[in-house]
Tab-separated table of C-alpha atoms and ligand atoms in Angstrom:
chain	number	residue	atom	x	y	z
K	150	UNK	CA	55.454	-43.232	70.228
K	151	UNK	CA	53.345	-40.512	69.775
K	152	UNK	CA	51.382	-38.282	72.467
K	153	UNK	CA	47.538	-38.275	72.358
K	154	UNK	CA	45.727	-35.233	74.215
K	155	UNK	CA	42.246	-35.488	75.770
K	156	UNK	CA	42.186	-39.531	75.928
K	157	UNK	CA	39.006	-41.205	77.206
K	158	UNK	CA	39.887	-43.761	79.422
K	159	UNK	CA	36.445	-45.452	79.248
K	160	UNK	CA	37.718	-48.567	77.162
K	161	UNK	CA	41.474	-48.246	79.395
K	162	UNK	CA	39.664	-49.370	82.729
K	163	UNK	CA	37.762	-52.675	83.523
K	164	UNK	CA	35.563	-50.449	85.684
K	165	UNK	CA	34.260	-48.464	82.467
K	166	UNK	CA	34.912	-45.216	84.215
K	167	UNK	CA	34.857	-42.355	81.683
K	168	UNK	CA	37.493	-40.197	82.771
K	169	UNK	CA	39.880	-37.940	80.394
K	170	UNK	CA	43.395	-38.472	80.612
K	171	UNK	CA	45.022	-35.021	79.879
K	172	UNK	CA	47.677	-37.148	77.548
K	173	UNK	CA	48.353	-40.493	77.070
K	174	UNK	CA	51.394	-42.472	75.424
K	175	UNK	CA	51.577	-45.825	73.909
K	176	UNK	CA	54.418	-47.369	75.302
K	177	UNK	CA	55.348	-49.753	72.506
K	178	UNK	CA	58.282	-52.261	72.567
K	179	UNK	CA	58.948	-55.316	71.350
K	180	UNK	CA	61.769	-58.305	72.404
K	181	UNK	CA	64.034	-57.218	69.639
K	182	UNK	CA	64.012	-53.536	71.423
K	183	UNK	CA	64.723	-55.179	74.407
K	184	UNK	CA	67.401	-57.357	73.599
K	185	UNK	CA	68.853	-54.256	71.183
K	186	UNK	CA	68.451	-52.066	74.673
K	187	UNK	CA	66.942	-50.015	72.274
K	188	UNK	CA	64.294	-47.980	75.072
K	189	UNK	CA	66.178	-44.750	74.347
K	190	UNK	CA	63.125	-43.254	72.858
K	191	UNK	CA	60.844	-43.832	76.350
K	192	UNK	CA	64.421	-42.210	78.006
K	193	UNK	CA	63.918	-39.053	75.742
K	194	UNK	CA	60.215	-38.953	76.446
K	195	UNK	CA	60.503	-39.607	80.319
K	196	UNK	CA	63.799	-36.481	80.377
K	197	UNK	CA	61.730	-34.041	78.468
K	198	UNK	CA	58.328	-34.581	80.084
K	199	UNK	CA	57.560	-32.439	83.514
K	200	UNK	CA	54.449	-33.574	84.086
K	201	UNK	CA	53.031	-36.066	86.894
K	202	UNK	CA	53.216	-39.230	85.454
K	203	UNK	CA	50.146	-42.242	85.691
K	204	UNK	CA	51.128	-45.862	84.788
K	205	UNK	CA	48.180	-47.940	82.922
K	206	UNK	CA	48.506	-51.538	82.731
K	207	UNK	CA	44.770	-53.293	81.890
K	208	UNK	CA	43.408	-50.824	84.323
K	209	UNK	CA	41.684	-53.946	86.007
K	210	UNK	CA	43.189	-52.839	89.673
K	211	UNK	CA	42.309	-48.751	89.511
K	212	UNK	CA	39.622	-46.677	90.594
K	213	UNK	CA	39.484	-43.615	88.628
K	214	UNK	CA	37.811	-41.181	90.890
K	215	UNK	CA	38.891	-38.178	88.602
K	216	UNK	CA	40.151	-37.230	85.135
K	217	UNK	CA	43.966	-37.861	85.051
K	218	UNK	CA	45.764	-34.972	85.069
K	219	UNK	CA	49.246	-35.265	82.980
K	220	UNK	CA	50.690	-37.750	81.230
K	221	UNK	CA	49.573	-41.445	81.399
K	222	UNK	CA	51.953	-43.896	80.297
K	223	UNK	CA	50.305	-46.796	78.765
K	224	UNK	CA	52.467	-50.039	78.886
K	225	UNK	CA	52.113	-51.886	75.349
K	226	UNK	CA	55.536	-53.761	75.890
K	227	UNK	CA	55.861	-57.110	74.090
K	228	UNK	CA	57.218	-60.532	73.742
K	229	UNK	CA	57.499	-63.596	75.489
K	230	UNK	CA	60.457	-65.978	75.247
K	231	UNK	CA	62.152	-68.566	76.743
K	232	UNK	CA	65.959	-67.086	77.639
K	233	UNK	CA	67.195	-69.867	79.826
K	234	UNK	CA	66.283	-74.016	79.884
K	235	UNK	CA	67.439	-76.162	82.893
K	236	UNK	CA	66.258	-79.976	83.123
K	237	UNK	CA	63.375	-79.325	85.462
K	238	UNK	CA	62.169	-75.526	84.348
K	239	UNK	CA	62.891	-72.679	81.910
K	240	UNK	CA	63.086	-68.806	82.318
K	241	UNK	CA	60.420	-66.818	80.298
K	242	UNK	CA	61.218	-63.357	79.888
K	243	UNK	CA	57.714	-61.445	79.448
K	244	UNK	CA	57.443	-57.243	78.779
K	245	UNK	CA	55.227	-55.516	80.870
K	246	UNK	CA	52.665	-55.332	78.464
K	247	UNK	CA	51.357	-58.549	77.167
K	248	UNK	CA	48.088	-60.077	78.610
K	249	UNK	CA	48.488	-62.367	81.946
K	250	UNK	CA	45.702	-64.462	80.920
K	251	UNK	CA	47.560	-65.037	77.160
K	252	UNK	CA	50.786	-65.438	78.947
K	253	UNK	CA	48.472	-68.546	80.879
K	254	UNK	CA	47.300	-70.222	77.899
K	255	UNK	CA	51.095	-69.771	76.026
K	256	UNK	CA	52.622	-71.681	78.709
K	257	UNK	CA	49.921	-74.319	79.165
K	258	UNK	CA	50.506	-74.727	74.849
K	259	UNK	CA	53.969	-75.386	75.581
K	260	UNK	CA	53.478	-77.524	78.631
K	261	UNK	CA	55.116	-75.404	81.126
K	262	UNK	CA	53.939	-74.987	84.679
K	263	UNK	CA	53.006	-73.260	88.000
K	264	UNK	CA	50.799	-70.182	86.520
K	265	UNK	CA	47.771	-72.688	85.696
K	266	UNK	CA	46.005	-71.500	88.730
K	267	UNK	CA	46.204	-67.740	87.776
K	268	UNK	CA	44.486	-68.328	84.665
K	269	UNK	CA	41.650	-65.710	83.476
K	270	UNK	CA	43.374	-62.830	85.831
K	271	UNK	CA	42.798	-59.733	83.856
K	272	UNK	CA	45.365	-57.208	83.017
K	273	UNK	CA	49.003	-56.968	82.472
K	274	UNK	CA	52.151	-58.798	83.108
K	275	UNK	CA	53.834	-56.302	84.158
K	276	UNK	CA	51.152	-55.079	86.747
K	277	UNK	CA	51.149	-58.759	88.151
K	278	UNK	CA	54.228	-58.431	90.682
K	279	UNK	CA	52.779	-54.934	92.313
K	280	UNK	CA	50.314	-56.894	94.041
K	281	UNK	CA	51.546	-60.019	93.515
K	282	UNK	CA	48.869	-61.520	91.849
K	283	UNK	CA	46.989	-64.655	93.689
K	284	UNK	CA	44.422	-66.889	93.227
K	285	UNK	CA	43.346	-70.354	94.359
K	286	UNK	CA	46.382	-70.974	96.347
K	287	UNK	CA	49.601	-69.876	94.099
K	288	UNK	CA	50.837	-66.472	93.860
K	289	UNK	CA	52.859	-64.523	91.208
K	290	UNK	CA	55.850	-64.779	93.869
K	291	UNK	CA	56.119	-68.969	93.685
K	292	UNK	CA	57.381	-68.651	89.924
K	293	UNK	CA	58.994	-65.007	90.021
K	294	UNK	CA	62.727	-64.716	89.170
K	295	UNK	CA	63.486	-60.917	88.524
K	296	UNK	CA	62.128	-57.677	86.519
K	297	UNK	CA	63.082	-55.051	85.216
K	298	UNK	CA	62.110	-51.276	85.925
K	299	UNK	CA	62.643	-48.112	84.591
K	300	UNK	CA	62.697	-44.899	87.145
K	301	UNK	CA	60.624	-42.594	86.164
K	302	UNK	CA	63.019	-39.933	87.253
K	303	UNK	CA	65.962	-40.874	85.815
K	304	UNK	CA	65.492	-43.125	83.070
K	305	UNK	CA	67.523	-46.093	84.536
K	306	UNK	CA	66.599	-49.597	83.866
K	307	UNK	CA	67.430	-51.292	86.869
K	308	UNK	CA	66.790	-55.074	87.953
K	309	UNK	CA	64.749	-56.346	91.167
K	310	UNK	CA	65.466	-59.772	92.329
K	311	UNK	CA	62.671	-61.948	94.718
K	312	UNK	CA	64.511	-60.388	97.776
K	313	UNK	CA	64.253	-57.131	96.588
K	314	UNK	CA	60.399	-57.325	95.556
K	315	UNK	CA	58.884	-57.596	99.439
K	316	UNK	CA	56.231	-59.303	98.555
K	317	UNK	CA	53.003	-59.712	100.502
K	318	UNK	CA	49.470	-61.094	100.308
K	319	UNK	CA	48.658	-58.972	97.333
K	320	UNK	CA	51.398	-56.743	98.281
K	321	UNK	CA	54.868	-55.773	97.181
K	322	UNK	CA	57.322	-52.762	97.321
K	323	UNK	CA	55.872	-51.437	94.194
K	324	UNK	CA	52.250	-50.791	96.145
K	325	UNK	CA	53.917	-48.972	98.644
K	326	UNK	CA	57.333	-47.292	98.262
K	327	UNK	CA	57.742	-47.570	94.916
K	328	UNK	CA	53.936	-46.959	93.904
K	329	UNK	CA	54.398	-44.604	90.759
K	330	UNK	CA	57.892	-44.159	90.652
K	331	UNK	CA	58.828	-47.007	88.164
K	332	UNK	CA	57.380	-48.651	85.117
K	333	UNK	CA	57.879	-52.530	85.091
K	334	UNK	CA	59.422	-53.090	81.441
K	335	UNK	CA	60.066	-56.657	81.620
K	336	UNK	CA	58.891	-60.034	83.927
K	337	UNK	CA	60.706	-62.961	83.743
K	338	UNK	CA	59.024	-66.284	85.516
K	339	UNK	CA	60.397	-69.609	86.265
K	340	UNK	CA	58.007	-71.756	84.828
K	341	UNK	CA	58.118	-76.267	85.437
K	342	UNK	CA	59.085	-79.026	82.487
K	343	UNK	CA	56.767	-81.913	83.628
K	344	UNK	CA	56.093	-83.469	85.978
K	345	UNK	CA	54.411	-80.586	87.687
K	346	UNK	CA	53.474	-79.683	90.810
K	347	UNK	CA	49.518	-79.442	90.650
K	348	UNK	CA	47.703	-77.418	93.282
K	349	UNK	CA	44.124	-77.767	93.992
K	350	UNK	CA	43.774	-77.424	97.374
K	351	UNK	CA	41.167	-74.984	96.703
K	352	UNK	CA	37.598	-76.768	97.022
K	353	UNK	CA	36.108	-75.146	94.050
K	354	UNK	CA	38.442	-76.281	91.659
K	355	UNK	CA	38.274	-80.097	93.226
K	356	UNK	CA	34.839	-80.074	92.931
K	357	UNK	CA	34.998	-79.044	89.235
K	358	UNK	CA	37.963	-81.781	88.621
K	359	UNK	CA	35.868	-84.535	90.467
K	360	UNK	CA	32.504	-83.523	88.394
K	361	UNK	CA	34.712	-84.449	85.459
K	362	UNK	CA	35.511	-87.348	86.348
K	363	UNK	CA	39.100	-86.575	86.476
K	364	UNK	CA	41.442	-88.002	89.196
K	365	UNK	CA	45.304	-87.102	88.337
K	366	UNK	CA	44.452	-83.567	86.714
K	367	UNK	CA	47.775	-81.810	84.407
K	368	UNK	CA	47.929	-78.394	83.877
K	369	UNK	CA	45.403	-77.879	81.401
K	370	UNK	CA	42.602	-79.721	83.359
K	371	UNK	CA	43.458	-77.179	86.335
K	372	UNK	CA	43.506	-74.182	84.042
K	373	UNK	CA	40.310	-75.234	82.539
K	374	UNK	CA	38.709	-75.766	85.685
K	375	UNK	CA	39.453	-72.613	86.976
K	376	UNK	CA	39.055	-71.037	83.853
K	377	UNK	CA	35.229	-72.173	84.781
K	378	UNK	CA	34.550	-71.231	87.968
K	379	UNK	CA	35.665	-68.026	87.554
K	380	UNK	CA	33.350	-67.348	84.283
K	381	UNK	CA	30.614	-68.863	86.194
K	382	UNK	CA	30.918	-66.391	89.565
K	383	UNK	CA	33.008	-63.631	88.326
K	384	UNK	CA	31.051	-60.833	86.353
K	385	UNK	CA	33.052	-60.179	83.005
K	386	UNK	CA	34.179	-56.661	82.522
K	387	UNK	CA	32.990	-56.428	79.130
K	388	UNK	CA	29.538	-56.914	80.297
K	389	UNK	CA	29.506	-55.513	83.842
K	390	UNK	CA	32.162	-52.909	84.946
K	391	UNK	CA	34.407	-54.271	88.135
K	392	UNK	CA	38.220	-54.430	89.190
K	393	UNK	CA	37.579	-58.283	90.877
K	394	UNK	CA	37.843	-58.125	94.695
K	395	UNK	CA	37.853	-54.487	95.623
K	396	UNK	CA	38.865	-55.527	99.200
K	397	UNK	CA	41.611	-57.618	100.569
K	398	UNK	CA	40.413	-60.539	102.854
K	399	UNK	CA	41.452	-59.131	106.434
K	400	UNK	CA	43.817	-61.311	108.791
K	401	UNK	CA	43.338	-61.332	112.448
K	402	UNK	CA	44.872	-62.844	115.469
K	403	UNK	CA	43.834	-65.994	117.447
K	404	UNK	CA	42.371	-63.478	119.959
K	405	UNK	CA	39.968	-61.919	118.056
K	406	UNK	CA	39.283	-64.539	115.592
K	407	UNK	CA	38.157	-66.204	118.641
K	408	UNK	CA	35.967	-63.487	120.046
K	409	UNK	CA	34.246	-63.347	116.400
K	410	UNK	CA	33.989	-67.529	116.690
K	411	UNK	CA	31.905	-66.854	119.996
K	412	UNK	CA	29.673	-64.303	118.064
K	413	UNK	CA	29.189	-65.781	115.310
K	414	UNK	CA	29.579	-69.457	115.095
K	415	UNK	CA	28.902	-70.280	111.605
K	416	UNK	CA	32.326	-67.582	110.670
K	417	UNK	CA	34.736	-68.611	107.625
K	418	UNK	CA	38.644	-68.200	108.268
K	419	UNK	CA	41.751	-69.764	107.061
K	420	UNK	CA	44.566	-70.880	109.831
K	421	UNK	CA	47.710	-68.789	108.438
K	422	UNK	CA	51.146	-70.114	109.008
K	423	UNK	CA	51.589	-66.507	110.841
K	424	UNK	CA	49.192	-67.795	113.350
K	425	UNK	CA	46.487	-65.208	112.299
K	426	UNK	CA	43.303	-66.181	110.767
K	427	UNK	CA	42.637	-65.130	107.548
K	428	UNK	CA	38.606	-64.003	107.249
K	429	UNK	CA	37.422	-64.229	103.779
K	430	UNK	CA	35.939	-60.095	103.384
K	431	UNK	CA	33.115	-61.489	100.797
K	432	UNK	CA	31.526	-63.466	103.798
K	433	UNK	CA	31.782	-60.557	106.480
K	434	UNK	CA	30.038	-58.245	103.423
K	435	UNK	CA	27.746	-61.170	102.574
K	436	UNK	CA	26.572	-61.192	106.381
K	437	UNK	CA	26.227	-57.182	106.654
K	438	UNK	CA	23.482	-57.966	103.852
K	439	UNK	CA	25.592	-56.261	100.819
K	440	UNK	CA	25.290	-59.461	98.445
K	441	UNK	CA	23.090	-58.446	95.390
K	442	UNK	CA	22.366	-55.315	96.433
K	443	UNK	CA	22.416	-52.233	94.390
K	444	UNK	CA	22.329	-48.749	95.197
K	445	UNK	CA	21.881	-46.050	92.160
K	446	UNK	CA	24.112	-46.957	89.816
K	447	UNK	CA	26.242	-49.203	91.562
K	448	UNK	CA	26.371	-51.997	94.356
K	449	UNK	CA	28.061	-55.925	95.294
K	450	UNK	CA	28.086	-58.286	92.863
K	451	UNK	CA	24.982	-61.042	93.251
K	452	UNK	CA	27.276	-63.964	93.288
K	453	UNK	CA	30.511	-62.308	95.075
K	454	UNK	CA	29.789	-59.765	97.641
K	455	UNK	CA	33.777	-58.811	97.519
K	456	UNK	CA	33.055	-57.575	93.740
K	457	UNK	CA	31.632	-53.854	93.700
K	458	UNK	CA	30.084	-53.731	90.353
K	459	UNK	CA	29.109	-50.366	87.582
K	460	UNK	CA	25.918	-50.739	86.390
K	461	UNK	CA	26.851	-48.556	83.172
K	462	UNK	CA	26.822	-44.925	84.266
K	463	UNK	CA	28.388	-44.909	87.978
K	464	UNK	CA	30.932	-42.099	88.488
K	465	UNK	CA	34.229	-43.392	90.480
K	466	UNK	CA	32.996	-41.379	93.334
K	467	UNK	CA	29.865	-43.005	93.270
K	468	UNK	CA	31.725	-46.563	93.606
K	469	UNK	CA	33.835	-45.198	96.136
K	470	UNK	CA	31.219	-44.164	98.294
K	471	UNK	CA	29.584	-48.126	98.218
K	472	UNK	CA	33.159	-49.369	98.990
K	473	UNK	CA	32.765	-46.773	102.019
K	474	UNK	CA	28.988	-47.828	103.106
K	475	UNK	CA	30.737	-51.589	102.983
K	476	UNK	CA	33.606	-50.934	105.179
K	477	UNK	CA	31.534	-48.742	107.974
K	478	UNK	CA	29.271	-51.643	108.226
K	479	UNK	CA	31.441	-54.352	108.418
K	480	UNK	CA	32.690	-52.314	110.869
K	481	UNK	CA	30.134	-51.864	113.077
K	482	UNK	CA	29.032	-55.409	112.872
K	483	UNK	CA	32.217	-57.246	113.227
K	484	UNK	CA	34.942	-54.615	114.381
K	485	UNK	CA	37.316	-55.398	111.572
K	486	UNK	CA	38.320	-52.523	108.860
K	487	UNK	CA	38.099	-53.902	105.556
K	488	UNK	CA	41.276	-52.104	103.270
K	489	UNK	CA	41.065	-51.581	99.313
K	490	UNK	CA	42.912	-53.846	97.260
K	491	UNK	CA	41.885	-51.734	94.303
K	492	UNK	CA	44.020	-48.623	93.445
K	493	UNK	CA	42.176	-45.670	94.324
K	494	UNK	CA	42.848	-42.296	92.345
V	268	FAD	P1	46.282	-51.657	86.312
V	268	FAD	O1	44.911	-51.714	86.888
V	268	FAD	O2	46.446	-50.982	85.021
V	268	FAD	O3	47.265	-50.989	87.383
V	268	FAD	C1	47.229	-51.360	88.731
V	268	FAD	C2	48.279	-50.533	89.491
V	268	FAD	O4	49.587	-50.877	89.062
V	268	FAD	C3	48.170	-49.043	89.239
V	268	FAD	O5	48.600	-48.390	90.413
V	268	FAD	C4	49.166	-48.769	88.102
V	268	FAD	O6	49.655	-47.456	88.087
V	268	FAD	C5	50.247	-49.779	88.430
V	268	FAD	N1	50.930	-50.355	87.256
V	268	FAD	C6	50.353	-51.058	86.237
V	268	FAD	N2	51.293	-51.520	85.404
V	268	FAD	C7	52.494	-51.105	85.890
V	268	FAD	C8	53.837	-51.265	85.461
V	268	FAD	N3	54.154	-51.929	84.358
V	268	FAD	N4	54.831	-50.707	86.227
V	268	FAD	C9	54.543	-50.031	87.345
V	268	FAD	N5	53.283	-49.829	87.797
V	268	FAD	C10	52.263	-50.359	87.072
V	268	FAD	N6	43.936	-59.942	91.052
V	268	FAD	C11	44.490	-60.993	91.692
V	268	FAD	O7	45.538	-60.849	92.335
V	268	FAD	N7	43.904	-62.219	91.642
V	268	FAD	C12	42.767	-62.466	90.961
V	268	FAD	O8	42.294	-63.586	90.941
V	268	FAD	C13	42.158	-61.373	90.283
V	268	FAD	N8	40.989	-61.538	89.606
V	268	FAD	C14	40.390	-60.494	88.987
V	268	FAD	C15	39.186	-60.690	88.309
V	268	FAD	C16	38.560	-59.626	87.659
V	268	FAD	C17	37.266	-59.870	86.943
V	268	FAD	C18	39.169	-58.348	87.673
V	268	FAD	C19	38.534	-57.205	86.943
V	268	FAD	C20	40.360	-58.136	88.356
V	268	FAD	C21	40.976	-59.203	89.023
V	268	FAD	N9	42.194	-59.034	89.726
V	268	FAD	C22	42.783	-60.108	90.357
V	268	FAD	C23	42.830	-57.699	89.812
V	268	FAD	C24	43.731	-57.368	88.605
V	268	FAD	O9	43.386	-58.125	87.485
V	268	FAD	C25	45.216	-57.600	88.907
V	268	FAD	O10	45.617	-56.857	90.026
V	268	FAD	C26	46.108	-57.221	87.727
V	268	FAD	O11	47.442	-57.592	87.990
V	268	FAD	C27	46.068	-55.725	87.392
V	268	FAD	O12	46.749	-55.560	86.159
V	268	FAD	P2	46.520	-54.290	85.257
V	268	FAD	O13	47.505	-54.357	84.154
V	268	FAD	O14	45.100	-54.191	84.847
V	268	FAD	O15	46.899	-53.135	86.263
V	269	NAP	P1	36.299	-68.622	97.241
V	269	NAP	O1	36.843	-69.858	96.614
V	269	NAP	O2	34.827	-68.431	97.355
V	269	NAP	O3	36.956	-68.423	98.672
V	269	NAP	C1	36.677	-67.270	99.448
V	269	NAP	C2	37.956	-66.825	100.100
V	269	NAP	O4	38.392	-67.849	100.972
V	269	NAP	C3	39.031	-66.588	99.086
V	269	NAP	O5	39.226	-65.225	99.011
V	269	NAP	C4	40.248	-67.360	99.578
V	269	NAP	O6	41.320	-66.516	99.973
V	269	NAP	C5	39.762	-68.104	100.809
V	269	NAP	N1	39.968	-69.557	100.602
V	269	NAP	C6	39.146	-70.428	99.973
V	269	NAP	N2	39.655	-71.672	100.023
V	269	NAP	C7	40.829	-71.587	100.680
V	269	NAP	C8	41.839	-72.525	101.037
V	269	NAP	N3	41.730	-73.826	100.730
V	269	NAP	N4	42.926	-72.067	101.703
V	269	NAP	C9	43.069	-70.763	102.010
V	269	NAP	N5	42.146	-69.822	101.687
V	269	NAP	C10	41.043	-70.225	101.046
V	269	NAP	O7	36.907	-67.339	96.502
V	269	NAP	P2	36.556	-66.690	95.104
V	269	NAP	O8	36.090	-65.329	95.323
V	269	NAP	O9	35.738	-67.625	94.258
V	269	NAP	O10	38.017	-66.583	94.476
V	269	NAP	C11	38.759	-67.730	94.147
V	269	NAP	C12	40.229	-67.366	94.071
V	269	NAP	O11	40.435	-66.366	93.067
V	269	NAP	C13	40.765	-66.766	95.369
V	269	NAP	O12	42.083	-67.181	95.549
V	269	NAP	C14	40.693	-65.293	95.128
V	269	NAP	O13	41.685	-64.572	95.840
V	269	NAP	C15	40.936	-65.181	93.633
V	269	NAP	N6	40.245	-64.020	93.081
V	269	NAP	C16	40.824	-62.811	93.263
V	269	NAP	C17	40.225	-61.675	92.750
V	269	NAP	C18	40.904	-60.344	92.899
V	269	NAP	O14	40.481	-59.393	92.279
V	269	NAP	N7	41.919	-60.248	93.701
V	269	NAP	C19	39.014	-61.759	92.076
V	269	NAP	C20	38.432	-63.006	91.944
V	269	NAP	C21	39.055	-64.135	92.451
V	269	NAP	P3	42.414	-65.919	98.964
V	269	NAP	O15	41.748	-64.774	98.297
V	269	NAP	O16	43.512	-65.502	99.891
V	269	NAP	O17	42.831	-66.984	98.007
């Protein structure tokens, strides 16, 4: 593992921000490491270094609003494999660094379950229990078991069990008191032997399955249908700089929800178990008249309003200050504060 000075972070970030990290290190490990409890090296590194430390995952979640001063830590830890096999599921232990989205497609080979409706999430496993990834009705939190983080103080590897995690709606200890202060080295999921438990209570991916023709969908018909409806709304990264949903959909209680019902009749929300009502944020942006439009270099995506998009050259300030235009009018119009789900630096 070697340091790298001056590292553009340009091709690091899903946003294409070019920013400069002041260093950068690869952290590379494989399972044999692991199992060896050979991450003395990263030990070394972390005890000599006294700079402010940055953790880089896919960089699909971040908002670089400035070059990164010290030393970024770039998670390249590897392997996936099975470590445990009951009759009904198995434990996968995954480091921090392999791809979600290959981690999707390995299980669905080997005909395990419950992460088909997270397919095509970008980024890294190890990023995916800090906000406890979600989509289409599952969340990283209905198949988590345990990881495995190292303090960035100290060194320590130590292990966080469900309980300990806190999770949220796209929320866990590691946003809040533990943002920056450990590195997530290793994941491991329970994933399902068949028969599954299929989910598609969302209406997009029924109305995929049923244009198909196909009645008693398995995994791989759910991951494929989500697979495309998300090419089909969500602008690709490669093509279009974004970090998906740069807001979180805002809950609110029965009072207000039905205030906003009176107001505006034609409103979207979600009954929560919590009794709150859960407001998707694209429609409240949609209805503020932010859908497809651009300002300068930057503006909401054309077929999701809750996607803030790069048109090539914006600076992170630039994107911030659309994200703030958003919010104040949302705001003003329906008296609910949109908050970022994107990491804002
Ligand atoms: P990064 O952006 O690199 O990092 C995010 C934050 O976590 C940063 O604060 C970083 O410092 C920290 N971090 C990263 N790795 C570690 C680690 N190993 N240990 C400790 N801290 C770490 N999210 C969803 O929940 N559901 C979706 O459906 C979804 N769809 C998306 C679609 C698109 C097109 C895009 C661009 C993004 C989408 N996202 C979605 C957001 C994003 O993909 C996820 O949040 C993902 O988990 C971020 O992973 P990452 O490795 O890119 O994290
Ligand atoms: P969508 O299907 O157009 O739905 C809009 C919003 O309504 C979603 O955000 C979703 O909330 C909510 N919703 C829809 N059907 C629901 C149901 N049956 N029960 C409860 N809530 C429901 O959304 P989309 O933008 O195309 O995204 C589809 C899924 O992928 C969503 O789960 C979304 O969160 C996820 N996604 C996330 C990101 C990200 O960056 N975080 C980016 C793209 C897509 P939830 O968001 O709570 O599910």
């Amino acid at each position: 593992m070697k340091i790298e000075a001056q590292q553009s972070l340009k091709d690091y970030n899903t946003f294409g921000l070019d920013v400069t990290a002041e260093q950068m290190i690869r952290v590379r490990l494989d399972s044999d490491d692991y199992r060896n409890r050979d991450i003395s090296e990263l030990k070394k590194i972390l005890k000599a270094n006294k700079q402010r430390l940055f953790i880089l995952g896919g960089g699909s979640n971040m908002l670089l609003t400035q070059d990164v001063k010290g030393l970024v830590l770039k998670n390249e830890i590897k392997g996936i494999e099975i470590i445990r096999s009951f009759k009904h599921c198995v434990h996968v232990a995954v480091g921090g660094g392999e791809n979600w989205h290959k981690l999707v497609l390995w299980a669905i080979k080997n005909k395990l379950g419950g992460i088909e409706n997270l397919s095509l999430i970008p980024g890294t496993v190890g990023a995916s229990p800090i906000q406890n990834i979600g989509a289409y009705g599952v969340e990283l939190k209905d198949v988590f078991v345990r990881l495995e983080a190292m303090d960035l103080k100290t060194g320590k590897v130590k292990t966080y069990y469900h309980q300990d995690c806190d999770f949220g709606y796209r929320d866990s200890i590691f946003k809040r008191k533990l943002k920056g202060k450990v590195l997530i080295t290793r994941v491991v999921l329970r994933l399902s032997n068949a028969p599954h438990k299929i989910n598609t209570s969302y209406g997009a991916i029924q109305k995929v399955l049923a244009e198909k023709g196909i009645q008693d969908p398995d995994i791989k018909a759910v991951s494929d249908a989500v697979i495309e409806i998300r090419s089909s709304k969500l602008p690709d990264p490669d093509k279009l700089g974004n970090a998906g949903s740069f807001f979180k959909n805002p809950e609110v209680s029965a009072t207000k929800y039905k205030q906003l019902l009176k107001a505006f009749p034609n409103i979207v929300a979600y009954h929560l178990d919590n009794g709150k009502y859960k407001i998707p944020a694209g429609w409240l942006i949609e209805q503020c008249g932010w859908k497809g439009k651009r300002i300068g270099n930057t503006g909401s995506h054309a077929q999701q309003a809750l996607v803030i998009v790069n048109y090539g050259k914006a600076t992170g300030e630039e994107i911030k200050a659309h994200a703030d235009r958003v919010i104040k009018s949302v705001v003003e119009r329906f008296g609910i504060r949109l908050t970022a789900e994107v990491n804002i630096y």
